[in-house]
């Protein structure tokens, strides 16, 4: 197996993304996303550290624990944890975040990328 070390080499291996895949990227949170978030009791929060490391942290509570403030703003409650503060420290250093919402029994997920 050859090592892939450029975008051109990567794209040579894979077909282009389908129109459907490209179209699912939205500029904000639509009605379907709002309903999915309201049903989700669990999400994964991805952050990046100042040294380039990545971290994924679970967040969860009763469905509806994340509030959709508007089409581009989500409010996540702060819950007691282990006090390592990995995610919060990373967000201060590098505010880019990725959220992966899950709903039990549903074979779809919802990805939301943005800044904190």
JSON list of C-alpha atoms in Angstrom, two decimals:
[
{"chain": "A", "resi": 1, "resn": "UNK", "atom": "CA", "xyz": [0.00, 0.00, 0.00]},
{"chain": "A", "resi": 2, "resn": "UNK", "atom": "CA", "xyz": [1.38, 3.37, -1.03]},
{"chain": "A", "resi": 3, "resn": "UNK", "atom": "CA", "xyz": [1.55, 6.30, 1.35]},
{"chain": "A", "resi": 4, "resn": "UNK", "atom": "CA", "xyz": [-0.69, 9.21, 0.38]},
{"chain": "A", "resi": 5, "resn": "UNK", "atom": "CA", "xyz": [1.03, 12.52, 1.03]},
{"chain": "A", "resi": 6, "resn": "UNK", "atom": "CA", "xyz": [-0.78, 15.04, -1.16]},
{"chain": "A", "resi": 7, "resn": "UNK", "atom": "CA", "xyz": [-4.31, 16.13, -1.94]},
{"chain": "A", "resi": 8, "resn": "UNK", "atom": "CA", "xyz": [-3.82, 15.12, -5.57]},
{"chain": "A", "resi": 9, "resn": "UNK", "atom": "CA", "xyz": [-2.80, 11.59, -4.53]},
{"chain": "A", "resi": 10, "resn": "UNK", "atom": "CA", "xyz": [-5.76, 11.38, -2.17]},
{"chain": "A", "resi": 11, "resn": "UNK", "atom": "CA", "xyz": [-8.26, 12.53, -4.81]},
{"chain": "A", "resi": 12, "resn": "UNK", "atom": "CA", "xyz": [-6.78, 10.04, -7.29]},
{"chain": "A", "resi": 13, "resn": "UNK", "atom": "CA", "xyz": [-7.89, 7.20, -4.98]},
{"chain": "A", "resi": 14, "resn": "UNK", "atom": "CA", "xyz": [-11.46, 8.38, -4.31]},
{"chain": "A", "resi": 15, "resn": "UNK", "atom": "CA", "xyz": [-14.36, 9.30, -6.55]},
{"chain": "A", "resi": 16, "resn": "UNK", "atom": "CA", "xyz": [-15.79, 12.82, -6.20]},
{"chain": "A", "resi": 17, "resn": "UNK", "atom": "CA", "xyz": [-18.41, 13.36, -3.50]},
{"chain": "A", "resi": 18, "resn": "UNK", "atom": "CA", "xyz": [-21.99, 12.86, -4.66]},
{"chain": "A", "resi": 19, "resn": "UNK", "atom": "CA", "xyz": [-24.26, 15.85, -5.20]},
{"chain": "A", "resi": 20, "resn": "UNK", "atom": "CA", "xyz": [-26.37, 14.63, -2.26]},
{"chain": "A", "resi": 21, "resn": "UNK", "atom": "CA", "xyz": [-23.33, 14.61, 0.03]},
{"chain": "A", "resi": 22, "resn": "UNK", "atom": "CA", "xyz": [-22.34, 18.10, -1.01]},
{"chain": "A", "resi": 23, "resn": "UNK", "atom": "CA", "xyz": [-25.92, 19.43, -0.68]},
{"chain": "A", "resi": 24, "resn": "UNK", "atom": "CA", "xyz": [-26.28, 18.28, 2.93]},
{"chain": "A", "resi": 25, "resn": "UNK", "atom": "CA", "xyz": [-23.84, 20.96, 4.12]},
{"chain": "A", "resi": 26, "resn": "UNK", "atom": "CA", "xyz": [-26.05, 23.81, 5.30]},
{"chain": "A", "resi": 27, "resn": "UNK", "atom": "CA", "xyz": [-25.22, 27.40, 6.30]},
{"chain": "A", "resi": 28, "resn": "UNK", "atom": "CA", "xyz": [-27.23, 27.08, 9.51]},
{"chain": "A", "resi": 29, "resn": "UNK", "atom": "CA", "xyz": [-29.53, 24.93, 11.60]},
{"chain": "A", "resi": 30, "resn": "UNK", "atom": "CA", "xyz": [-32.75, 24.15, 9.73]},
{"chain": "A", "resi": 31, "resn": "UNK", "atom": "CA", "xyz": [-35.96, 22.59, 11.02]},
{"chain": "A", "resi": 32, "resn": "UNK", "atom": "CA", "xyz": [-34.77, 19.01, 10.55]},
{"chain": "A", "resi": 33, "resn": "UNK", "atom": "CA", "xyz": [-31.56, 19.77, 12.46]},
{"chain": "A", "resi": 34, "resn": "UNK", "atom": "CA", "xyz": [-33.55, 21.44, 15.25]},
{"chain": "A", "resi": 35, "resn": "UNK", "atom": "CA", "xyz": [-35.76, 18.37, 15.65]},
{"chain": "A", "resi": 36, "resn": "UNK", "atom": "CA", "xyz": [-32.76, 16.03, 15.63]},
{"chain": "A", "resi": 37, "resn": "UNK", "atom": "CA", "xyz": [-30.97, 18.09, 18.29]},
{"chain": "A", "resi": 38, "resn": "UNK", "atom": "CA", "xyz": [-34.14, 18.16, 20.42]},
{"chain": "A", "resi": 39, "resn": "UNK", "atom": "CA", "xyz": [-34.31, 14.34, 20.31]},
{"chain": "A", "resi": 40, "resn": "UNK", "atom": "CA", "xyz": [-30.63, 13.76, 21.03]},
{"chain": "A", "resi": 41, "resn": "UNK", "atom": "CA", "xyz": [-29.59, 12.72, 24.55]},
{"chain": "A", "resi": 42, "resn": "UNK", "atom": "CA", "xyz": [-25.92, 12.41, 23.60]},
{"chain": "A", "resi": 43, "resn": "UNK", "atom": "CA", "xyz": [-23.27, 14.16, 21.54]},
{"chain": "A", "resi": 44, "resn": "UNK", "atom": "CA", "xyz": [-19.55, 14.00, 21.01]},
{"chain": "A", "resi": 45, "resn": "UNK", "atom": "CA", "xyz": [-17.62, 17.28, 21.19]},
{"chain": "A", "resi": 46, "resn": "UNK", "atom": "CA", "xyz": [-14.40, 17.42, 19.18]},
{"chain": "A", "resi": 47, "resn": "UNK", "atom": "CA", "xyz": [-11.83, 20.11, 19.92]},
{"chain": "A", "resi": 48, "resn": "UNK", "atom": "CA", "xyz": [-8.22, 20.77, 19.00]},
{"chain": "A", "resi": 49, "resn": "UNK", "atom": "CA", "xyz": [-5.45, 21.61, 21.41]},
{"chain": "A", "resi": 50, "resn": "UNK", "atom": "CA", "xyz": [-2.88, 24.38, 21.00]},
{"chain": "A", "resi": 51, "resn": "UNK", "atom": "CA", "xyz": [-0.23, 21.75, 20.22]},
{"chain": "A", "resi": 52, "resn": "UNK", "atom": "CA", "xyz": [-2.27, 20.25, 17.36]},
{"chain": "A", "resi": 53, "resn": "UNK", "atom": "CA", "xyz": [-3.65, 17.32, 19.34]},
{"chain": "A", "resi": 54, "resn": "UNK", "atom": "CA", "xyz": [-7.32, 16.38, 19.04]},
{"chain": "A", "resi": 55, "resn": "UNK", "atom": "CA", "xyz": [-9.80, 15.53, 21.77]},
{"chain": "A", "resi": 56, "resn": "UNK", "atom": "CA", "xyz": [-13.30, 14.06, 21.72]},
{"chain": "A", "resi": 57, "resn": "UNK", "atom": "CA", "xyz": [-15.46, 14.40, 24.80]},
{"chain": "A", "resi": 58, "resn": "UNK", "atom": "CA", "xyz": [-18.92, 12.93, 25.47]},
{"chain": "A", "resi": 59, "resn": "UNK", "atom": "CA", "xyz": [-21.76, 15.20, 26.52]},
{"chain": "A", "resi": 60, "resn": "UNK", "atom": "CA", "xyz": [-25.22, 14.04, 27.45]},
{"chain": "A", "resi": 61, "resn": "UNK", "atom": "CA", "xyz": [-28.41, 14.48, 29.42]},
{"chain": "A", "resi": 62, "resn": "UNK", "atom": "CA", "xyz": [-32.13, 14.16, 28.78]},
{"chain": "A", "resi": 63, "resn": "UNK", "atom": "CA", "xyz": [-33.16, 14.81, 25.16]},
{"chain": "A", "resi": 64, "resn": "UNK", "atom": "CA", "xyz": [-33.31, 18.54, 24.58]},
{"chain": "A", "resi": 65, "resn": "UNK", "atom": "CA", "xyz": [-30.32, 19.33, 26.80]},
{"chain": "A", "resi": 66, "resn": "UNK", "atom": "CA", "xyz": [-28.81, 21.37, 23.95]},
{"chain": "A", "resi": 67, "resn": "UNK", "atom": "CA", "xyz": [-30.67, 24.61, 23.19]},
{"chain": "A", "resi": 68, "resn": "UNK", "atom": "CA", "xyz": [-30.86, 26.01, 19.66]},
{"chain": "A", "resi": 69, "resn": "UNK", "atom": "CA", "xyz": [-30.62, 29.76, 20.29]},
{"chain": "A", "resi": 70, "resn": "UNK", "atom": "CA", "xyz": [-30.81, 30.68, 16.60]},
{"chain": "A", "resi": 71, "resn": "UNK", "atom": "CA", "xyz": [-29.82, 29.29, 13.20]},
{"chain": "A", "resi": 72, "resn": "UNK", "atom": "CA", "xyz": [-26.10, 29.53, 13.99]},
{"chain": "A", "resi": 73, "resn": "UNK", "atom": "CA", "xyz": [-25.91, 29.27, 17.78]},
{"chain": "A", "resi": 74, "resn": "UNK", "atom": "CA", "xyz": [-26.17, 26.25, 20.06]},
{"chain": "A", "resi": 75, "resn": "UNK", "atom": "CA", "xyz": [-26.05, 26.42, 23.86]},
{"chain": "A", "resi": 76, "resn": "UNK", "atom": "CA", "xyz": [-24.51, 23.45, 25.65]},
{"chain": "A", "resi": 77, "resn": "UNK", "atom": "CA", "xyz": [-24.96, 23.28, 29.41]},
{"chain": "A", "resi": 78, "resn": "UNK", "atom": "CA", "xyz": [-21.91, 22.89, 31.62]},
{"chain": "A", "resi": 79, "resn": "UNK", "atom": "CA", "xyz": [-22.19, 19.68, 33.64]},
{"chain": "A", "resi": 80, "resn": "UNK", "atom": "CA", "xyz": [-20.05, 18.34, 36.47]},
{"chain": "A", "resi": 81, "resn": "UNK", "atom": "CA", "xyz": [-17.22, 16.21, 35.16]},
{"chain": "A", "resi": 82, "resn": "UNK", "atom": "CA", "xyz": [-13.68, 15.21, 35.97]},
{"chain": "A", "resi": 83, "resn": "UNK", "atom": "CA", "xyz": [-12.44, 18.84, 36.09]},
{"chain": "A", "resi": 84, "resn": "UNK", "atom": "CA", "xyz": [-9.69, 18.15, 33.56]},
{"chain": "A", "resi": 85, "resn": "UNK", "atom": "CA", "xyz": [-11.26, 20.90, 31.41]},
{"chain": "A", "resi": 86, "resn": "UNK", "atom": "CA", "xyz": [-9.66, 19.49, 28.25]},
{"chain": "A", "resi": 87, "resn": "UNK", "atom": "CA", "xyz": [-12.43, 20.72, 25.94]},
{"chain": "A", "resi": 88, "resn": "UNK", "atom": "CA", "xyz": [-12.71, 24.16, 27.54]},
{"chain": "A", "resi": 89, "resn": "UNK", "atom": "CA", "xyz": [-8.95, 24.73, 27.53]},
{"chain": "A", "resi": 90, "resn": "UNK", "atom": "CA", "xyz": [-8.78, 23.65, 23.89]},
{"chain": "A", "resi": 91, "resn": "UNK", "atom": "CA", "xyz": [-11.64, 25.99, 22.94]},
{"chain": "A", "resi": 92, "resn": "UNK", "atom": "CA", "xyz": [-9.81, 28.93, 24.52]},
{"chain": "A", "resi": 93, "resn": "UNK", "atom": "CA", "xyz": [-6.71, 28.12, 22.47]},
{"chain": "A", "resi": 94, "resn": "UNK", "atom": "CA", "xyz": [-8.48, 27.05, 19.25]},
{"chain": "A", "resi": 95, "resn": "UNK", "atom": "CA", "xyz": [-12.22, 27.80, 19.09]},
{"chain": "A", "resi": 96, "resn": "UNK", "atom": "CA", "xyz": [-13.06, 25.44, 16.22]},
{"chain": "A", "resi": 97, "resn": "UNK", "atom": "CA", "xyz": [-15.37, 22.61, 17.34]},
{"chain": "A", "resi": 98, "resn": "UNK", "atom": "CA", "xyz": [-17.20, 19.66, 15.85]},
{"chain": "A", "resi": 99, "resn": "UNK", "atom": "CA", "xyz": [-20.36, 18.17, 17.35]},
{"chain": "A", "resi": 100, "resn": "UNK", "atom": "CA", "xyz": [-21.77, 14.76, 16.48]},
{"chain": "A", "resi": 101, "resn": "UNK", "atom": "CA", "xyz": [-25.35, 14.32, 17.70]},
{"chain": "A", "resi": 102, "resn": "UNK", "atom": "CA", "xyz": [-26.76, 10.81, 18.16]},
{"chain": "A", "resi": 103, "resn": "UNK", "atom": "CA", "xyz": [-30.30, 9.57, 18.79]},
{"chain": "A", "resi": 104, "resn": "UNK", "atom": "CA", "xyz": [-30.77, 6.00, 20.05]},
{"chain": "A", "resi": 105, "resn": "UNK", "atom": "CA", "xyz": [-32.49, 3.78, 17.49]},
{"chain": "A", "resi": 106, "resn": "UNK", "atom": "CA", "xyz": [-31.87, 6.22, 14.63]},
{"chain": "A", "resi": 107, "resn": "UNK", "atom": "CA", "xyz": [-29.31, 5.21, 12.01]},
{"chain": "A", "resi": 108, "resn": "UNK", "atom": "CA", "xyz": [-28.45, 8.81, 11.14]},
{"chain": "A", "resi": 109, "resn": "UNK", "atom": "CA", "xyz": [-26.21, 11.28, 12.92]},
{"chain": "A", "resi": 110, "resn": "UNK", "atom": "CA", "xyz": [-26.04, 15.05, 12.75]},
{"chain": "A", "resi": 111, "resn": "UNK", "atom": "CA", "xyz": [-22.69, 16.79, 12.42]},
{"chain": "A", "resi": 112, "resn": "UNK", "atom": "CA", "xyz": [-22.39, 20.45, 13.33]},
{"chain": "A", "resi": 113, "resn": "UNK", "atom": "CA", "xyz": [-19.11, 22.30, 12.84]},
{"chain": "A", "resi": 114, "resn": "UNK", "atom": "CA", "xyz": [-18.38, 25.81, 13.99]},
{"chain": "A", "resi": 115, "resn": "UNK", "atom": "CA", "xyz": [-16.64, 27.97, 16.54]},
{"chain": "A", "resi": 116, "resn": "UNK", "atom": "CA", "xyz": [-17.24, 28.27, 20.27]}
]
